[in-house]
Short mmCIF file of C-alpha atoms and ligand atoms in Angstrom, two decimals:
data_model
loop_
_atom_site.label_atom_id
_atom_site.label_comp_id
_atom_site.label_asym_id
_atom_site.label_seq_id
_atom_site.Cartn_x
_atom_site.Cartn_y
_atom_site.Cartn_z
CA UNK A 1 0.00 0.00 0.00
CA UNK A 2 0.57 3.42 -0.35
CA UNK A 3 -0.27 6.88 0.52
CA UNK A 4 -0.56 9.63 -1.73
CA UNK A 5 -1.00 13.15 0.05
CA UNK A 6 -2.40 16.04 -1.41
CA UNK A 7 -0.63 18.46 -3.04
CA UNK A 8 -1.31 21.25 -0.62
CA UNK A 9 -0.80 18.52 2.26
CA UNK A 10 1.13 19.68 5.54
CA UNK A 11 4.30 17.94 7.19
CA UNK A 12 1.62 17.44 10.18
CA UNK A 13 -0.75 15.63 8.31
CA UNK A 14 2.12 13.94 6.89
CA UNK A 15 3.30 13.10 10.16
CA UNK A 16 0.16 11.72 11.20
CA UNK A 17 0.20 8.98 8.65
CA UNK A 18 3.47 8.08 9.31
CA UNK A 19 2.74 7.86 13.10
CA UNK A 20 0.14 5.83 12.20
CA UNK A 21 1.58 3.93 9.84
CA UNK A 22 4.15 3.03 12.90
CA UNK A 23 1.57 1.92 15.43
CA UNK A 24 0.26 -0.66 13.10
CA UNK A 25 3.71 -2.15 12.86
CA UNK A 26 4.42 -0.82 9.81
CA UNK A 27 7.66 0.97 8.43
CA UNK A 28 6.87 4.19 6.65
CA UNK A 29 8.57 5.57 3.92
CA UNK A 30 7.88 9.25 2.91
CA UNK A 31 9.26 10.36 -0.27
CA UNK A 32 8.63 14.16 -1.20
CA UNK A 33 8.19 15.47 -4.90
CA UNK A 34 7.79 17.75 -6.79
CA UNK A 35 4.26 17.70 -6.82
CA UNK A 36 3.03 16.06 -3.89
CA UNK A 37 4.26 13.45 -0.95
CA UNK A 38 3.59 9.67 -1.16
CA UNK A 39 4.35 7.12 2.10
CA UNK A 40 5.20 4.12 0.80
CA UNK A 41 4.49 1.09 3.87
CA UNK A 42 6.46 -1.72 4.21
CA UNK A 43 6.96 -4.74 7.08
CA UNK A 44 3.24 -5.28 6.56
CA UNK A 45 2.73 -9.36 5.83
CA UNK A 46 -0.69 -8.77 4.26
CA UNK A 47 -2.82 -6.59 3.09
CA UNK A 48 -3.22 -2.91 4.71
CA UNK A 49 -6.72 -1.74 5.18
CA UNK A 50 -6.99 1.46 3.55
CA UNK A 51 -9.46 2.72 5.49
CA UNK A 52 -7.12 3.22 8.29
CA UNK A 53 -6.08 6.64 5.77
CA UNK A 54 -8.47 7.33 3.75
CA UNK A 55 -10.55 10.21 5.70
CA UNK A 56 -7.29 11.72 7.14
CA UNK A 57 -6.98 15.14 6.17
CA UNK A 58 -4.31 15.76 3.60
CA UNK A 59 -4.62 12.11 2.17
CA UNK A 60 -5.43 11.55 -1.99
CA UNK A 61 -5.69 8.21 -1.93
CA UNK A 62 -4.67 4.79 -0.29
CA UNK A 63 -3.40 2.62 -3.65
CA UNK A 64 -2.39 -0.88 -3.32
CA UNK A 65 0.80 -2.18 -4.80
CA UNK A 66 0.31 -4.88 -6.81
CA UNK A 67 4.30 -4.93 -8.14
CA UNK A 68 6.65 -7.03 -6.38
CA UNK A 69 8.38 -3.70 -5.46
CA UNK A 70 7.10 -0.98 -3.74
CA UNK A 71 9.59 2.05 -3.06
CA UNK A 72 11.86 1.57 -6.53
CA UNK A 73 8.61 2.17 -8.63
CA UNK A 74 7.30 5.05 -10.26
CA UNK A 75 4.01 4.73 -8.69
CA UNK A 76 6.00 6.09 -5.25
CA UNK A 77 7.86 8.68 -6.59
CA UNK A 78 7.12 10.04 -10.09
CA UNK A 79 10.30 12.49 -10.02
CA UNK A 80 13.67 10.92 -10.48
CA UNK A 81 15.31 10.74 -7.80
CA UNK A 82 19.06 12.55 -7.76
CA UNK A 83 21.33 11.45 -5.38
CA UNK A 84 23.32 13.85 -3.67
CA UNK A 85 26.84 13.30 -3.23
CA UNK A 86 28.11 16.36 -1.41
CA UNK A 87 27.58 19.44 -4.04
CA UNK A 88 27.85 16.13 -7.59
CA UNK A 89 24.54 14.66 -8.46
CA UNK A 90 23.83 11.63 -9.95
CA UNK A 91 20.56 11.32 -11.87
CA UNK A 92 20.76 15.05 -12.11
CA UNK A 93 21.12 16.98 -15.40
CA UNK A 94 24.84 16.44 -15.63
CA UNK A 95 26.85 13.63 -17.17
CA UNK A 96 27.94 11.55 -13.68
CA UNK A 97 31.56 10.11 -14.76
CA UNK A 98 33.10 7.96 -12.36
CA UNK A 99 36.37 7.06 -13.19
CA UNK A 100 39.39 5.46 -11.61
CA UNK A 101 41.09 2.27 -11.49
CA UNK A 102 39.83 -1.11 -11.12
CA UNK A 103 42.04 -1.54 -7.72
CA UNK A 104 44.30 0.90 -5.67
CA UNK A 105 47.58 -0.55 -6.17
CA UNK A 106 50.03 2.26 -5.19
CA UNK A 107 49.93 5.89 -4.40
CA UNK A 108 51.62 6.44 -6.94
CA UNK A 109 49.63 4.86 -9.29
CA UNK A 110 46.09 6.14 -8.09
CA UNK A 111 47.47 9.38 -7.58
CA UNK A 112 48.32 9.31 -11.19
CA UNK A 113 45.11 8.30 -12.81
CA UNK A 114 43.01 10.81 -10.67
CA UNK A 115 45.08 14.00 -11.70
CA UNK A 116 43.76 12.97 -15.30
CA UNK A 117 40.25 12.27 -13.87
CA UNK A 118 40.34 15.23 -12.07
CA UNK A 119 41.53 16.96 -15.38
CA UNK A 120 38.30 15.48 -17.25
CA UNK A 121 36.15 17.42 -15.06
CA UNK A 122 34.37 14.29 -13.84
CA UNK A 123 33.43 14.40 -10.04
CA UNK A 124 34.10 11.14 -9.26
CA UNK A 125 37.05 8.94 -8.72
CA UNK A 126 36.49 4.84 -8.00
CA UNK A 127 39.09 2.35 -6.90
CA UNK A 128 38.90 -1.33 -5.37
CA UNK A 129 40.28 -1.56 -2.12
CA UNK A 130 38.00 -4.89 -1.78
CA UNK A 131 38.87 -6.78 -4.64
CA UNK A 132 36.09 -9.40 -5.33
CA UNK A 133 38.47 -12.13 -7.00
CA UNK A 134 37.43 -15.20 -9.05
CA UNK A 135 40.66 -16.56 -7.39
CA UNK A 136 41.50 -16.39 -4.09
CA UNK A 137 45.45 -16.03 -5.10
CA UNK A 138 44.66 -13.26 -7.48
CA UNK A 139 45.77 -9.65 -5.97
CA UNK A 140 42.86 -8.75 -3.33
CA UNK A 141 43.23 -5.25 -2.89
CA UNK A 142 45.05 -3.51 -0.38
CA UNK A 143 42.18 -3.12 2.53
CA UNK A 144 42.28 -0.07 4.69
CA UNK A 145 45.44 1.29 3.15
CA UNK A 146 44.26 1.51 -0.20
CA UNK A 147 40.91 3.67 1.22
CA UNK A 148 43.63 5.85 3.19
CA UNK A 149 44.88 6.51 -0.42
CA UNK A 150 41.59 7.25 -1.58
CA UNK A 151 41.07 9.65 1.40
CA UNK A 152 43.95 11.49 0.31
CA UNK A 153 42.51 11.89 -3.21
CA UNK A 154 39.46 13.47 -2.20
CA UNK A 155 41.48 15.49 -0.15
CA UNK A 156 43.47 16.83 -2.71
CA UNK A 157 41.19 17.14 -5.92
CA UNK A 158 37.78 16.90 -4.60
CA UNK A 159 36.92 13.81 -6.44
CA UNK A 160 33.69 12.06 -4.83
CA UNK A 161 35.01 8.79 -3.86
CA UNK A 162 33.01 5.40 -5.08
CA UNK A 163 34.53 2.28 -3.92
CA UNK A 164 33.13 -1.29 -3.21
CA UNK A 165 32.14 -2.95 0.09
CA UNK A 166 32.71 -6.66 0.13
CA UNK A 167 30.95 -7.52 3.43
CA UNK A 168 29.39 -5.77 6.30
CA UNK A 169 32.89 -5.46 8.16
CA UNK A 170 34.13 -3.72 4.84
CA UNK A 171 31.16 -1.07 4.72
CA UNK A 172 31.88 -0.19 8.20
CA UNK A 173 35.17 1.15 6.81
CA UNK A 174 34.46 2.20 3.72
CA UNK A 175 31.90 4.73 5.70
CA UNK A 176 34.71 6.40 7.10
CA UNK A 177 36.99 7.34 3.84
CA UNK A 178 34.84 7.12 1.16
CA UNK A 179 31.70 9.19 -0.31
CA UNK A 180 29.41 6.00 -2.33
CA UNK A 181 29.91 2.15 -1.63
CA UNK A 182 29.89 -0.14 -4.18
CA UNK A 183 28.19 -3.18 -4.06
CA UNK A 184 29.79 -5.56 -6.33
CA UNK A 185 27.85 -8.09 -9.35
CA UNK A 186 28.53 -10.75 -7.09
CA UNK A 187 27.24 -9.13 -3.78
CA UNK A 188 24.11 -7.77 -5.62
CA UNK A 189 22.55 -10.79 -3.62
CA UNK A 190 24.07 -10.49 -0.85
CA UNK A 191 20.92 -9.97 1.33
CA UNK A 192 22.66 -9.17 4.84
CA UNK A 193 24.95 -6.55 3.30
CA UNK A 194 22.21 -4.95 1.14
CA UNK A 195 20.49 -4.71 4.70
CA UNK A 196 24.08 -2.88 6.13
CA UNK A 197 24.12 -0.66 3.54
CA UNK A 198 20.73 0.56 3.71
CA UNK A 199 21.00 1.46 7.25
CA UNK A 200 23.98 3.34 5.81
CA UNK A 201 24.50 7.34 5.56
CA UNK A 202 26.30 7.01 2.37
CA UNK A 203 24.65 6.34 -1.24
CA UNK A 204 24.65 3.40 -2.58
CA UNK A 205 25.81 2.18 -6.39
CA UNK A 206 24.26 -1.34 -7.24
CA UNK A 207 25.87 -3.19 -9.74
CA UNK A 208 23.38 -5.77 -11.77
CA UNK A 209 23.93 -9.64 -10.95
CA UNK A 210 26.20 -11.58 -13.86
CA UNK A 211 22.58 -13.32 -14.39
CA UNK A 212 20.24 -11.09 -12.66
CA UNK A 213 16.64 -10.16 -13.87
CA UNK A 214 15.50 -6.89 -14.46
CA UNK A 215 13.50 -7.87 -11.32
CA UNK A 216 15.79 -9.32 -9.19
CA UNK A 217 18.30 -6.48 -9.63
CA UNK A 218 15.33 -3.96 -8.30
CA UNK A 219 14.53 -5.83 -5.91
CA UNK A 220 18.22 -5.84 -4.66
CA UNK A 221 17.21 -1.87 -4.61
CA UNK A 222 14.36 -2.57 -2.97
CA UNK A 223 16.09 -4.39 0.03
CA UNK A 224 18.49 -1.12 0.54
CA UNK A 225 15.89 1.00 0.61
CA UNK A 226 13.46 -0.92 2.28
CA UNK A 227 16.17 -0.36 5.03
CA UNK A 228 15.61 3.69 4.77
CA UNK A 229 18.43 4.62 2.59
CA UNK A 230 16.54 5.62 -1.00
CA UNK A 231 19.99 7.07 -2.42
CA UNK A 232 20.06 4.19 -4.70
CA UNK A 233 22.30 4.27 -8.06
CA UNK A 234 21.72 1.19 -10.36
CA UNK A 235 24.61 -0.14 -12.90
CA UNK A 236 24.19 -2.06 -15.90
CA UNK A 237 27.37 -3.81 -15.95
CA UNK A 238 26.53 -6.55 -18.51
CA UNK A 239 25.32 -9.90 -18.12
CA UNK A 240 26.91 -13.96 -18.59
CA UNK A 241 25.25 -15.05 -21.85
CA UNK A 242 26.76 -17.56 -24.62
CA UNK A 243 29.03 -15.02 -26.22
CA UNK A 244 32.78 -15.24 -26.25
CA UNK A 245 33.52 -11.69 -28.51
CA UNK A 246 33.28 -10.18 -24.82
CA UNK A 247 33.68 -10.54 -21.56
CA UNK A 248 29.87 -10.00 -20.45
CA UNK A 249 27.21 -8.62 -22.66
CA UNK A 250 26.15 -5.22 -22.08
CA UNK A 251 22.64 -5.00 -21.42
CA UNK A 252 21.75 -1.48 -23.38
CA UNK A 253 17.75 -2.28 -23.13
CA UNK A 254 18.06 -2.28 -19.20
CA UNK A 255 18.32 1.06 -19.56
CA UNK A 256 14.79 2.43 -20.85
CA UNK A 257 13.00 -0.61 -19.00
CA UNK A 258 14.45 0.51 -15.33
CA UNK A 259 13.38 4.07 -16.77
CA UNK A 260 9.87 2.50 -17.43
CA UNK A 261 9.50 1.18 -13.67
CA UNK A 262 11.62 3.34 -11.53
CA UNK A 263 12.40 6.65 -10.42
CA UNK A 264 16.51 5.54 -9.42
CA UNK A 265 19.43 6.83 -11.22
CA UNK A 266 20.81 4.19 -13.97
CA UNK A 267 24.55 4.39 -14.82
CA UNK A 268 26.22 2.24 -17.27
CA UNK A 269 29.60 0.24 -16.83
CA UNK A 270 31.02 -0.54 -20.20
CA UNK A 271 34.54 -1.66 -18.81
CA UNK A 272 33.13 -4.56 -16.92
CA UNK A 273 30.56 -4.63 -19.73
CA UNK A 274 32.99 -5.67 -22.58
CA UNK A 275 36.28 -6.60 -21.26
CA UNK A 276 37.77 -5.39 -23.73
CA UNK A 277 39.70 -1.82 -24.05
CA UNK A 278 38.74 -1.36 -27.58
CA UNK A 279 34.70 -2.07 -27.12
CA UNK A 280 34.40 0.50 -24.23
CA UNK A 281 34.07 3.97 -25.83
CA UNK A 282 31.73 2.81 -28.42
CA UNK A 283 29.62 1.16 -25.43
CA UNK A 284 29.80 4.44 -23.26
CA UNK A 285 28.67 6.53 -26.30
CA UNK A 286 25.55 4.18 -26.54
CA UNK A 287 25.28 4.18 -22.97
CA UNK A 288 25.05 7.92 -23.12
CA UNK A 289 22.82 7.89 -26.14
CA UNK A 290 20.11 5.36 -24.77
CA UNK A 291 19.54 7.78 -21.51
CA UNK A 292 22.02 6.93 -18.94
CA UNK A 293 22.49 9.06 -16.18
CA UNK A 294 26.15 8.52 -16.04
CA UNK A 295 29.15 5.90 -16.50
CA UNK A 296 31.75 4.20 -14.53
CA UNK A 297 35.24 3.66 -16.62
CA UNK A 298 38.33 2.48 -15.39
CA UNK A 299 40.98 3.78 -16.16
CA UNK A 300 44.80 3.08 -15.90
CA UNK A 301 48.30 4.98 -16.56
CA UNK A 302 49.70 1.68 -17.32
CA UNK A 303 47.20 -0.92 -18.39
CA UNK A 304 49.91 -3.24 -19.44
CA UNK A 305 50.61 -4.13 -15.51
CA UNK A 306 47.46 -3.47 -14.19
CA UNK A 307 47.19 -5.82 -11.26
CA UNK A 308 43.21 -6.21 -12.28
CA UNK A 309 41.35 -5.85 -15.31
CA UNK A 310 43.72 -4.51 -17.42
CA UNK A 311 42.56 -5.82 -20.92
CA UNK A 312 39.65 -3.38 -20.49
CA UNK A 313 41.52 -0.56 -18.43
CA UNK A 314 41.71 2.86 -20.82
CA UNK A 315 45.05 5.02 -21.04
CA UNK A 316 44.81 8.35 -19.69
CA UNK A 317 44.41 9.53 -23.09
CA UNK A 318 41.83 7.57 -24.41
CA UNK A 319 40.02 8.00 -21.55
CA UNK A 320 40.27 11.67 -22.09
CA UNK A 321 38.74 11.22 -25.48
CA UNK A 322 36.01 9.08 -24.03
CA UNK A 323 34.58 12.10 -21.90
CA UNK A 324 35.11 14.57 -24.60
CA UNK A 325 32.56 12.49 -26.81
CA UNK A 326 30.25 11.15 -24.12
CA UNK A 327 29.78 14.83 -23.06
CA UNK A 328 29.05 15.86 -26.63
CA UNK A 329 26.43 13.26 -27.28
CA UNK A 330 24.82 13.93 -23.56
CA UNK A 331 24.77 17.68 -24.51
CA UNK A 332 22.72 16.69 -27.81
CA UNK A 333 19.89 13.98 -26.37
CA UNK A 334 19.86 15.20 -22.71
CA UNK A 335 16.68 16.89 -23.58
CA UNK A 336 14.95 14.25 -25.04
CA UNK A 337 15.79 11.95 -22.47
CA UNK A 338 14.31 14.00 -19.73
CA UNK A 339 11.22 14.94 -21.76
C1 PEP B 1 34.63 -3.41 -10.31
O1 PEP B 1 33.92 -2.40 -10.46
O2 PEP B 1 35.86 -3.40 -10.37
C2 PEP B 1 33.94 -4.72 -10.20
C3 PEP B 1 34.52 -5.74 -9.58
O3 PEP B 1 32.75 -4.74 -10.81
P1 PEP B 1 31.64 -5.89 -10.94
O4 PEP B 1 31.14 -6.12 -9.55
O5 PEP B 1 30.63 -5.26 -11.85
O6 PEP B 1 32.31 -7.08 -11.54
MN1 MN B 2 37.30 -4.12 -12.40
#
């Protein structure tokens, strides 16, 4: 169930159906627009009589939710939602590019690659200090030093910084250096962490399942929020199917059918989405083109020695080409994607 207010509806009478809302049990979720305020209800295990709100002053409407989901959809919030990342946006009008490497491996070497993100004018700088490895002897990060590094990069350039929590002990640190956790293809199941994170302060960007449904990657949303924290960023970062030209196939159509359903920011991850160096700009300029709200790129001064994922790891100067045409073909459709 939930509660749409009236446009001209107070925060009291708001407040009232939340408080409500709480002494049946209930979680309430109020989400503000532009237009008018809708309390979404959750922790209910059937149905909610709607006659508990319906003669309240200030109250539209009680709707039932049919849809698995109930605070990613549309029908909660029809605004999209931008997340707020100090004074960067995501889901905003501007081009969110997060860039960085794949994993903090030195100083030296993140140090490096953010002067050219910083350069780019992006607001964002990513990094793995968690590594999520296919094999456990495959290089795992370096932990807490590697987010010290990436404390001292948003010191100095005032890059945002977005890197990935691999379990609940790691968000607990990566609250205290960093700006957005990650949570990881792998983790997008994850249920106790999604939980962690959505009793988390920080925003959250969710990275699609290697075989997730359109569903069950929403749902992952829905678990973080259902938790209270609605800064949600979802990231198509391609799918397992039978191909072998790349290294996952990059789902473009997840794009307009999140748009279709939800009100969260969509970003698109064409590194992870191809594998392959040579496949990522074209795949960011589509990403751009079908309505993304950003990207995620990594980047690398030396992709050669790249400790992780260097086959798809851009030079600084191809990256630098990559933002000069994404932010050429974002200036050209933005308007008909918000339209
Ligand atoms: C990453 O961003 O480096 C990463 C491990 O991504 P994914 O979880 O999409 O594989
Ligand atoms: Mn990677």
């Amino acid at each position: 169930m939930l509660i749409v207010m009236k446009a001209d509806a107070t925060d009291s009478q708001v407040q009232t159906v939340v408080r409500i809302i709480e002494e049946l049990g209930y979680r309430a979720h109020p989400m503000p627009g532009a237009s008018r305020t809708a309390i979404g209800i959750t922790g209910n295990p059937g149905a909610v009589d709607p006659s508990h709100f319906e003669n309240l002053p200030g109250v539209s409407e009680a709707v039932r939710v049919s849809k698995p989901y109930k605070l990613v959809t549309l029908d909660l919030r029809s605004d999209k939602t931008i997340v707020q990342v100090g004074d960067a946006t995501i889901g905003g009008e501007e081009l969110a590019i997060i860039a960085g490497p794949c994993a903090i491996e030195s100083r030296e070497q993140a140090f490096t690659v953010a002067e050219a993100v910083r350069r780019s004018g992006a607001r964002f700088f990513r990094g793995g200090a968690f590594k999520p490895r296919t094999s456990p002897y495959a290089f795992q990060g370096l932990g807490e030093d590697g987010l010290k590094i990436l404390e001292e990069i948003r010191e100095s350039y005032g890059l945002k910084i977005v890197t990935e929590a691999l379990d609940e002990a790691g968000v607990d640190l990566v609250e205290r250096y960093a700006d957005v956790i990650q949570i990881g293809a792998r983790s997008m199941q994850n249920f106790t962490l999604l939980r962690r994170v959505g009793k988390s302060r920080l925003p959250v960007l969710l990275k699609r399942g290697l075989s997730a449904t359109l569903d069950e990657w929403l749902l992952a949303a829905e678990y973080i929020m259902s938790e209270g924290n609605y800064q949600v960023v979802l990231c198509e970062r391609g799918i397992r199917t039978f191909a072998q030209h790349t290294r996952n196939t990059l789902d473009l159509s997840a794009i307009p059918a999140v748009r279709r359903i939800s009100h969260l920011p969509v970003i698109v991850d064409p590194s992870h989405g191809t594998g392959k160096n040579y496949m990522v700009t074209p795949l960011a300029r589509a990403g751009v083109a079908v309505g993304a709200d950003g990207l995620i790129i990594e980047v690398h001064d030396q992709p050669d020695h790249a400790l992780c994922d260097g086959a798809q790891a851009l030079t600084l100067s191809q990256y630098e080409g990559l933002v000069n045409e994404v932010r050429a073909i974002h200036d050209v459709i933005a308007p008909a994607v918000v339209t």
